[in-house]
């Protein structure tokens, strides 16, 4: 850890004193003067900067502590003063330097000269050679020499100027956006692909990289088409001979260029300026011919129609000729859009400078300066050439002779040489660019098929060069320059449009770190540029635009399915945009929520995913458009927490993040540390979430008597998730859950949840008006097993008594409520005496949310279960109970469910007697003792019922537990039962002691469970008043007795309304 104080001179000689403190790599003096050598922002220490006046300037730079300082290898200069190493500091005193003796320093009125400032040299290209020359070479090429005259003949001078005005505007706006992106940080090799992929993320960035690589390959074919056209005419090639001679020329040229790229890649960069001189000289030579050559006529076979021979006229500069060529005169199949699509590649070279970013000395300065200068120069050359052609050649000459520019010069071969050099060099540059892009894509590992391009030979991507040349030859075989130009146009417009839209998103998102040095842009210019690119694509060829976007979408989807963003930590503009939008809508959402739009927002309390992965998978399915927050309470009984414990807490959060990422669970993570579990739960309930996205339902598991301390093979299914939907039940093990105990062990991890903490957490959630979802038995849930059990489902419409057994009422007559036979598993929702109507509404809401998930709707159906007690009028009571449930569930709640009603007398081991039940209920109310509970059980269920199903009731432990529960709070418990019964089922069993109710219902549920996947029950009433450990343990044991051997069970309790029956 070091403190570095640096004095440097800012604008207008104002001295600035900067202090850097923190842990950071030692910087060499050269690093302070060169941004490219600075470490990443993540490694930078904190900075404090202040301006100082002459009175506070001490003429020294102090670095503390620095026992030894070795000069950097990149440092080629040296301080002109005396560097006297000392411990613990190094002081560089410039006042005492012999070279500074008698000289005034800047704050003393002197000038900043090289005799005291460090001299830094860095190899790299500047603005002119690195950006301006490559851009101008790409912009001024095949279109200017081979198609510009034809465009003037078709669209006229005004139409062609309009095309270049539109194209130039688009190019300038795109370059403003590109310059902003390039000056927002250090630009590494990779050019445009690097800028876009590191700005818009790997998904869309990788797709755009592939499109841009394809654009460069198409550019190779485009330029070679122009080269072969010119060379073919010079050697007497006839179009009637077919395309094979042209392909032979192109193939030979590609072989030569590929060899140059592999064996002498620096040849192009070394000769770029000479190539530009030849190109500009050929253009100027052609302009001189247009302006000063004498009038003449020549006979020529049309390049458009080889069967047509015309007399073509050159008039020289003439107002009459200009007026004749001023307005469009398209051929029969011509149009403004077609001509524009062919000449637009003249504006596609603006990114050539960006592709050189890896070899630029100062890319953040060179790219905007060089590209804007190149665009301005090119537009000037094009405008002059358009007016000169329109004023000097008649329309027939312009339309039919692609090489009209060579005809009007005194030595046509000079222009021909310039055209061949221009197209050949542009093709060579495009091959290099395409190969480098493929190699960069391979290095980023976004497309597995491109991994072979990682290999380098002689420092060059040889295989990528060969493959690029091969595909360019394939494109060359499909058509001429007029066919390839629109394809190149589409590819480039996609890239330009993405650049503009990415800059637009960066600007409107307001990301604090988006501070480009280039300021001549705004969100408006970026948006207009993007819309202009999209509009041009649709205007030129809407069908090709649609195909291009389909391809781009497929590539984006492919990358998104196989790339882990954690491995590609590039940053993503969508993060800033999503944050901006989420913040705005969270503020608008507020805290108030209408019941009509209620969504489940779960706070799932868990301290480990080990052996609970299936539960997490289940809750992920149940939330269905809601919110899932995983809350982890780490118990630490210390008075204060040290730094190590807090850092371990952050590591624990990262482990949870890795788990949900690996398991593909959509959840948020909240980890807190507290002295007790209850305190931690309170903190999570009050603080988890944000704004209107705070949890409204607490999910917690029933404390277990045993705790898993060691992983074994039996838990394999509990640490895995279901595979893909078509895997027929295969599972995928989550390694993070398997190895959880070995990651970040914290104090309290080995302590099981106590019954008192469990009940206290439930009571706290109820006091905070939060719904409760208590889970138990989910170690038996295996989604793969559900797939294997379920056979083909048959949905049928049944009447009121669709089954031979009238005890099962399934599907109302004349309605479309489906009943699914037992080939599908069930989600059972039980109506119980201790549950309220709000509990039933919450249960149905959660069941419906779960069933709407594709997996559950394919393999399960919802069944609502209830019972009747009346023996005298069994059928009538069944119809009444069914009608009540049908009215509430099917008609009002609108949940597609099957309804079944049973008779207790048919399912209980003994007989059910109404009079006996009344006697038992009265005895329990008056006595309030354990003996009354036992008597009531015998009366209700018969003596035969006191066997295995009720053995837990009569055990010594249960007797002690029951006496402690009922002896003290009998009246309060009775009042609670009466309130629940008034709001829920009206039945005699609801007046019996809780243990008796649980025993009767447990027997009924066990007998009717069969093919049940999940059972949903109302949560029994919580204890009243202060909760002692004995009372809490009694409550937990009641839950265990009720849910024993029932498989996965959810016990729910509603605190607020979750469903409405009104519009």
Tab-separated table of N, CA and C in Angstrom, residues 553-640:
chain	number	residue	atom	x	y	z
A	553	UNK	N	-30.737	-11.831	-35.599
A	553	UNK	CA	-31.448	-12.333	-34.416
A	553	UNK	C	-31.023	-13.757	-34.085
A	554	UNK	N	-30.862	-14.578	-35.113
A	554	UNK	CA	-30.440	-15.960	-34.880
A	554	UNK	C	-29.044	-15.997	-34.269
A	555	UNK	N	-28.138	-15.174	-34.790
A	555	UNK	CA	-26.781	-15.127	-34.242
A	555	UNK	C	-26.786	-14.631	-32.798
A	556	UNK	N	-27.589	-13.615	-32.524
A	556	UNK	CA	-27.676	-13.090	-31.164
A	556	UNK	C	-28.221	-14.145	-30.211
A	557	UNK	N	-29.271	-14.828	-30.642
A	557	UNK	CA	-29.850	-15.887	-29.800
A	557	UNK	C	-28.835	-16.999	-29.556
A	558	UNK	N	-28.093	-17.364	-30.577
A	558	UNK	CA	-27.117	-18.450	-30.435
A	558	UNK	C	-26.044	-18.084	-29.421
A	559	UNK	N	-25.518	-16.872	-29.523
A	559	UNK	CA	-24.471	-16.465	-28.583
A	559	UNK	C	-25.028	-16.378	-27.165
A	560	UNK	N	-26.262	-15.868	-27.026
A	560	UNK	CA	-26.847	-15.723	-25.701
A	560	UNK	C	-27.085	-17.061	-25.013
A	561	UNK	N	-27.288	-18.133	-25.790
A	561	UNK	CA	-27.561	-19.443	-25.189
A	561	UNK	C	-26.300	-20.161	-24.740
A	562	UNK	N	-25.145	-19.729	-25.192
A	562	UNK	CA	-23.943	-20.474	-24.850
A	562	UNK	C	-22.870	-19.619	-24.162
A	563	UNK	N	-23.100	-18.351	-24.009
A	563	UNK	CA	-22.084	-17.502	-23.395
A	563	UNK	C	-22.510	-17.148	-21.982
A	564	UNK	N	-21.615	-17.360	-21.047
A	564	UNK	CA	-21.840	-16.973	-19.670
A	564	UNK	C	-21.286	-15.565	-19.475
A	565	UNK	N	-22.185	-14.641	-19.116
A	565	UNK	CA	-21.750	-13.259	-18.985
A	565	UNK	C	-20.710	-13.095	-17.881
A	566	UNK	N	-20.713	-14.015	-16.933
A	566	UNK	CA	-19.703	-13.920	-15.881
A	566	UNK	C	-18.310	-14.121	-16.453
A	567	UNK	N	-18.199	-14.933	-17.519
A	567	UNK	CA	-16.902	-15.152	-18.156
A	567	UNK	C	-16.548	-14.015	-19.096
A	568	UNK	N	-17.543	-13.303	-19.603
A	568	UNK	CA	-17.315	-12.187	-20.523
A	568	UNK	C	-17.678	-10.894	-19.810
A	569	UNK	N	-16.827	-10.510	-18.899
A	569	UNK	CA	-17.095	-9.328	-18.091
A	569	UNK	C	-16.677	-8.095	-18.878
A	570	UNK	N	-17.434	-7.786	-19.923
A	570	UNK	CA	-17.094	-6.676	-20.807
A	570	UNK	C	-17.874	-5.415	-20.475
A	571	UNK	N	-18.942	-5.554	-19.723
A	571	UNK	CA	-19.848	-4.432	-19.561
A	571	UNK	C	-20.862	-4.446	-20.693
A	572	UNK	N	-22.013	-3.908	-20.413
A	572	UNK	CA	-23.108	-4.005	-21.374
A	572	UNK	C	-23.964	-2.763	-21.219
A	573	UNK	N	-24.187	-2.067	-22.330
A	573	UNK	CA	-24.980	-0.849	-22.274
A	573	UNK	C	-26.392	-1.135	-21.796
A	574	UNK	N	-26.876	-2.357	-21.999
A	574	UNK	CA	-28.225	-2.681	-21.538
A	574	UNK	C	-28.310	-2.650	-20.012
A	575	UNK	N	-27.183	-2.886	-19.322
A	575	UNK	CA	-27.198	-2.786	-17.871
A	575	UNK	C	-27.547	-1.368	-17.434
A	576	UNK	N	-26.898	-0.392	-18.057
A	576	UNK	CA	-27.185	1.002	-17.722
A	576	UNK	C	-28.608	1.372	-18.117
A	577	UNK	N	-29.042	0.897	-19.273
A	577	UNK	CA	-30.388	1.222	-19.732
A	577	UNK	C	-31.448	0.578	-18.840
A	578	UNK	N	-31.242	-0.689	-18.496
A	578	UNK	CA	-32.198	-1.370	-17.636
A	578	UNK	C	-32.252	-0.711	-16.263
A	579	UNK	N	-31.090	-0.342	-15.732
A	579	UNK	CA	-31.071	0.342	-14.436
A	579	UNK	C	-31.866	1.644	-14.513
A	580	UNK	N	-31.646	2.383	-15.583
A	580	UNK	CA	-32.347	3.655	-15.754
A	580	UNK	C	-33.854	3.447	-15.804
A	581	UNK	N	-34.290	2.468	-16.586
A	581	UNK	CA	-35.717	2.222	-16.731
A	581	UNK	C	-36.325	1.620	-15.469
A	582	UNK	N	-35.593	0.682	-14.845
A	582	UNK	CA	-36.105	0.051	-13.624
A	582	UNK	C	-36.261	1.087	-12.523
A	583	UNK	N	-35.277	1.944	-12.374
A	583	UNK	CA	-35.371	2.995	-11.355
A	583	UNK	C	-36.579	3.890	-11.604
A	584	UNK	N	-36.779	4.269	-12.874
A	584	UNK	CA	-37.900	5.145	-13.198
A	584	UNK	C	-39.237	4.472	-12.889
A	585	UNK	N	-39.372	3.209	-13.286
A	585	UNK	CA	-40.644	2.532	-13.086
A	585	UNK	C	-40.848	2.071	-11.645
A	586	UNK	N	-39.749	1.830	-10.930
A	586	UNK	CA	-39.894	1.530	-9.509
A	586	UNK	C	-40.455	2.733	-8.756
A	587	UNK	N	-39.992	3.914	-9.127
A	587	UNK	CA	-40.520	5.111	-8.492
A	587	UNK	C	-41.992	5.311	-8.840
A	588	UNK	N	-42.359	4.960	-10.050
A	588	UNK	CA	-43.761	5.082	-10.449
A	588	UNK	C	-44.624	3.983	-9.834
A	589	UNK	N	-44.014	2.810	-9.632
A	589	UNK	CA	-44.774	1.695	-9.067
A	589	UNK	C	-45.224	1.983	-7.645
A	590	UNK	N	-44.361	2.608	-6.851
A	590	UNK	CA	-44.713	2.942	-5.485
A	590	UNK	C	-44.899	1.706	-4.630
A	591	UNK	N	-45.541	1.895	-3.485
A	591	UNK	CA	-45.739	0.808	-2.527
A	591	UNK	C	-47.153	0.236	-2.584
A	592	UNK	N	-48.119	1.036	-3.012
A	592	UNK	CA	-49.506	0.565	-3.037
A	592	UNK	C	-49.710	-0.375	-4.217
A	593	UNK	N	-50.399	-1.479	-3.964
A	593	UNK	CA	-50.656	-2.467	-5.002
A	593	UNK	C	-52.131	-2.837	-4.983
A	594	UNK	N	-52.778	-2.736	-6.124
A	594	UNK	CA	-54.179	-3.125	-6.223
A	594	UNK	C	-54.254	-4.646	-6.252
A	595	UNK	N	-55.277	-5.179	-5.555
A	595	UNK	CA	-55.393	-6.630	-5.460
A	595	UNK	C	-55.588	-7.265	-6.831
A	596	UNK	N	-56.126	-6.508	-7.780
A	596	UNK	CA	-56.348	-7.048	-9.126
A	596	UNK	C	-55.029	-7.442	-9.787
A	597	UNK	N	-53.954	-6.749	-9.415
A	597	UNK	CA	-52.657	-7.005	-10.044
A	597	UNK	C	-51.665	-7.598	-9.038
A	598	UNK	N	-52.199	-8.333	-8.077
A	598	UNK	CA	-51.333	-8.958	-7.069
A	598	UNK	C	-50.408	-9.981	-7.721
A	599	UNK	N	-49.166	-9.943	-7.315
A	599	UNK	CA	-48.173	-10.931	-7.741
A	599	UNK	C	-47.452	-11.457	-6.513
A	600	UNK	N	-47.083	-12.702	-6.591
A	600	UNK	CA	-46.339	-13.296	-5.477
A	600	UNK	C	-44.916	-12.767	-5.483
A	601	UNK	N	-44.498	-12.243	-4.345
A	601	UNK	CA	-43.116	-11.786	-4.169
A	601	UNK	C	-42.556	-12.538	-2.967
A	602	UNK	N	-41.877	-13.633	-3.254
A	602	UNK	CA	-41.453	-14.563	-2.211
A	602	UNK	C	-40.136	-14.129	-1.581
A	603	UNK	N	-40.078	-14.220	-0.263
A	603	UNK	CA	-38.818	-14.150	0.480
A	603	UNK	C	-38.569	-15.545	1.026
A	604	UNK	N	-37.660	-16.267	0.398
A	604	UNK	CA	-37.399	-17.658	0.750
A	604	UNK	C	-36.200	-17.717	1.690
A	605	UNK	N	-36.448	-18.127	2.909
A	605	UNK	CA	-35.399	-18.172	3.925
A	605	UNK	C	-34.687	-19.519	3.854
A	606	UNK	N	-33.387	-19.465	3.631
A	606	UNK	CA	-32.583	-20.685	3.529
A	606	UNK	C	-31.136	-20.334	3.774
A	607	UNK	N	-30.432	-21.213	4.473
A	607	UNK	CA	-29.014	-20.964	4.726
A	607	UNK	C	-28.109	-21.825	3.867
A	608	UNK	N	-28.694	-22.645	2.988
A	608	UNK	CA	-27.872	-23.492	2.130
A	608	UNK	C	-28.749	-24.106	1.050
A	609	UNK	N	-28.234	-24.196	-0.174
A	609	UNK	CA	-28.986	-24.896	-1.216
A	609	UNK	C	-28.736	-26.396	-1.232
A	610	UNK	N	-27.843	-26.867	-0.387
A	610	UNK	CA	-27.508	-28.285	-0.416
A	610	UNK	C	-28.709	-29.128	0.005
A	611	UNK	N	-29.014	-30.114	-0.817
A	611	UNK	CA	-30.153	-31.014	-0.621
A	611	UNK	C	-31.500	-30.297	-0.735
A	612	UNK	N	-31.507	-29.076	-1.262
A	612	UNK	CA	-32.751	-28.321	-1.415
A	612	UNK	C	-32.922	-27.792	-2.831
A	613	UNK	N	-32.119	-28.269	-3.752
A	613	UNK	CA	-32.181	-27.725	-5.102
A	613	UNK	C	-33.563	-27.931	-5.701
A	614	UNK	N	-34.175	-29.086	-5.418
A	614	UNK	CA	-35.511	-29.332	-5.960
A	614	UNK	C	-36.527	-28.337	-5.397
A	615	UNK	N	-36.342	-27.901	-4.151
A	615	UNK	CA	-37.232	-26.892	-3.582
A	615	UNK	C	-37.045	-25.542	-4.281
A	616	UNK	N	-35.802	-25.174	-4.522
A	616	UNK	CA	-35.539	-23.934	-5.252
A	616	UNK	C	-36.136	-24.007	-6.658
A	617	UNK	N	-35.998	-25.159	-7.291
A	617	UNK	CA	-36.560	-25.344	-8.623
A	617	UNK	C	-38.083	-25.197	-8.585
A	618	UNK	N	-38.703	-25.739	-7.546
A	618	UNK	CA	-40.155	-25.649	-7.394
A	618	UNK	C	-40.596	-24.201	-7.186
A	619	UNK	N	-39.923	-23.471	-6.319
A	619	UNK	CA	-40.295	-22.084	-6.067
A	619	UNK	C	-40.042	-21.214	-7.289
A	620	UNK	N	-39.028	-21.526	-8.057
A	620	UNK	CA	-38.769	-20.796	-9.296
A	620	UNK	C	-39.926	-20.969	-10.278
A	621	UNK	N	-40.515	-22.183	-10.283
A	621	UNK	CA	-41.680	-22.416	-11.137
A	621	UNK	C	-42.926	-21.721	-10.585
A	622	UNK	N	-43.082	-21.719	-9.269
A	622	UNK	CA	-44.305	-21.192	-8.680
A	622	UNK	C	-44.402	-19.675	-8.794
A	623	UNK	N	-43.284	-18.980	-8.810
A	623	UNK	CA	-43.379	-17.519	-8.789
A	623	UNK	C	-44.044	-16.969	-10.048
A	624	UNK	N	-43.878	-17.599	-11.211
A	624	UNK	CA	-44.594	-17.298	-12.451
A	624	UNK	C	-44.820	-15.801	-12.647
A	625	UNK	N	-43.773	-15.109	-13.038
A	625	UNK	CA	-43.891	-13.680	-13.276
A	625	UNK	C	-43.801	-12.841	-12.027
A	626	UNK	N	-43.591	-13.482	-10.887
A	626	UNK	CA	-43.457	-12.750	-9.639
A	626	UNK	C	-41.999	-12.505	-9.293
A	627	UNK	N	-41.719	-12.506	-8.018
A	627	UNK	CA	-40.382	-12.183	-7.525
A	627	UNK	C	-39.958	-13.236	-6.519
A	628	UNK	N	-38.705	-13.666	-6.618
A	628	UNK	CA	-38.133	-14.619	-5.668
A	628	UNK	C	-36.851	-14.031	-5.103
A	629	UNK	N	-36.848	-13.824	-3.790
A	629	UNK	CA	-35.665	-13.342	-3.084
A	629	UNK	C	-35.226	-14.430	-2.118
A	630	UNK	N	-33.989	-14.854	-2.239
A	630	UNK	CA	-33.429	-15.848	-1.324
A	630	UNK	C	-32.756	-15.114	-0.179
A	631	UNK	N	-33.272	-15.322	1.030
A	631	UNK	CA	-32.716	-14.663	2.207
A	631	UNK	C	-31.918	-15.634	3.054
A	632	UNK	N	-30.667	-15.295	3.295
A	632	UNK	CA	-29.768	-16.148	4.073
A	632	UNK	C	-29.389	-15.403	5.346
A	633	UNK	N	-29.730	-15.976	6.482
A	633	UNK	CA	-29.397	-15.376	7.783
A	633	UNK	C	-28.211	-16.125	8.370
A	634	UNK	N	-27.110	-15.448	8.518
A	634	UNK	CA	-25.920	-16.020	9.148
A	634	UNK	C	-25.900	-15.574	10.599
A	635	UNK	N	-25.988	-16.529	11.505
A	635	UNK	CA	-26.044	-16.218	12.944
A	635	UNK	C	-24.626	-16.048	13.473
A	636	UNK	N	-24.367	-14.896	14.056
A	636	UNK	CA	-23.069	-14.597	14.654
A	636	UNK	C	-23.337	-13.934	15.993
A	637	UNK	N	-23.015	-14.620	17.076
A	637	UNK	CA	-23.375	-14.148	18.409
A	637	UNK	C	-22.379	-13.162	18.990
A	638	UNK	N	-21.376	-12.777	18.217
A	638	UNK	CA	-20.417	-11.794	18.716
A	638	UNK	C	-21.079	-10.418	18.830
A	639	UNK	N	-20.519	-9.593	19.701
A	639	UNK	CA	-21.052	-8.244	19.867
A	639	UNK	C	-20.786	-7.398	18.626
A	640	UNK	N	-19.612	-7.551	18.060
A	640	UNK	CA	-19.250	-6.804	16.853
A	640	UNK	C	-18.729	-7.786	15.802
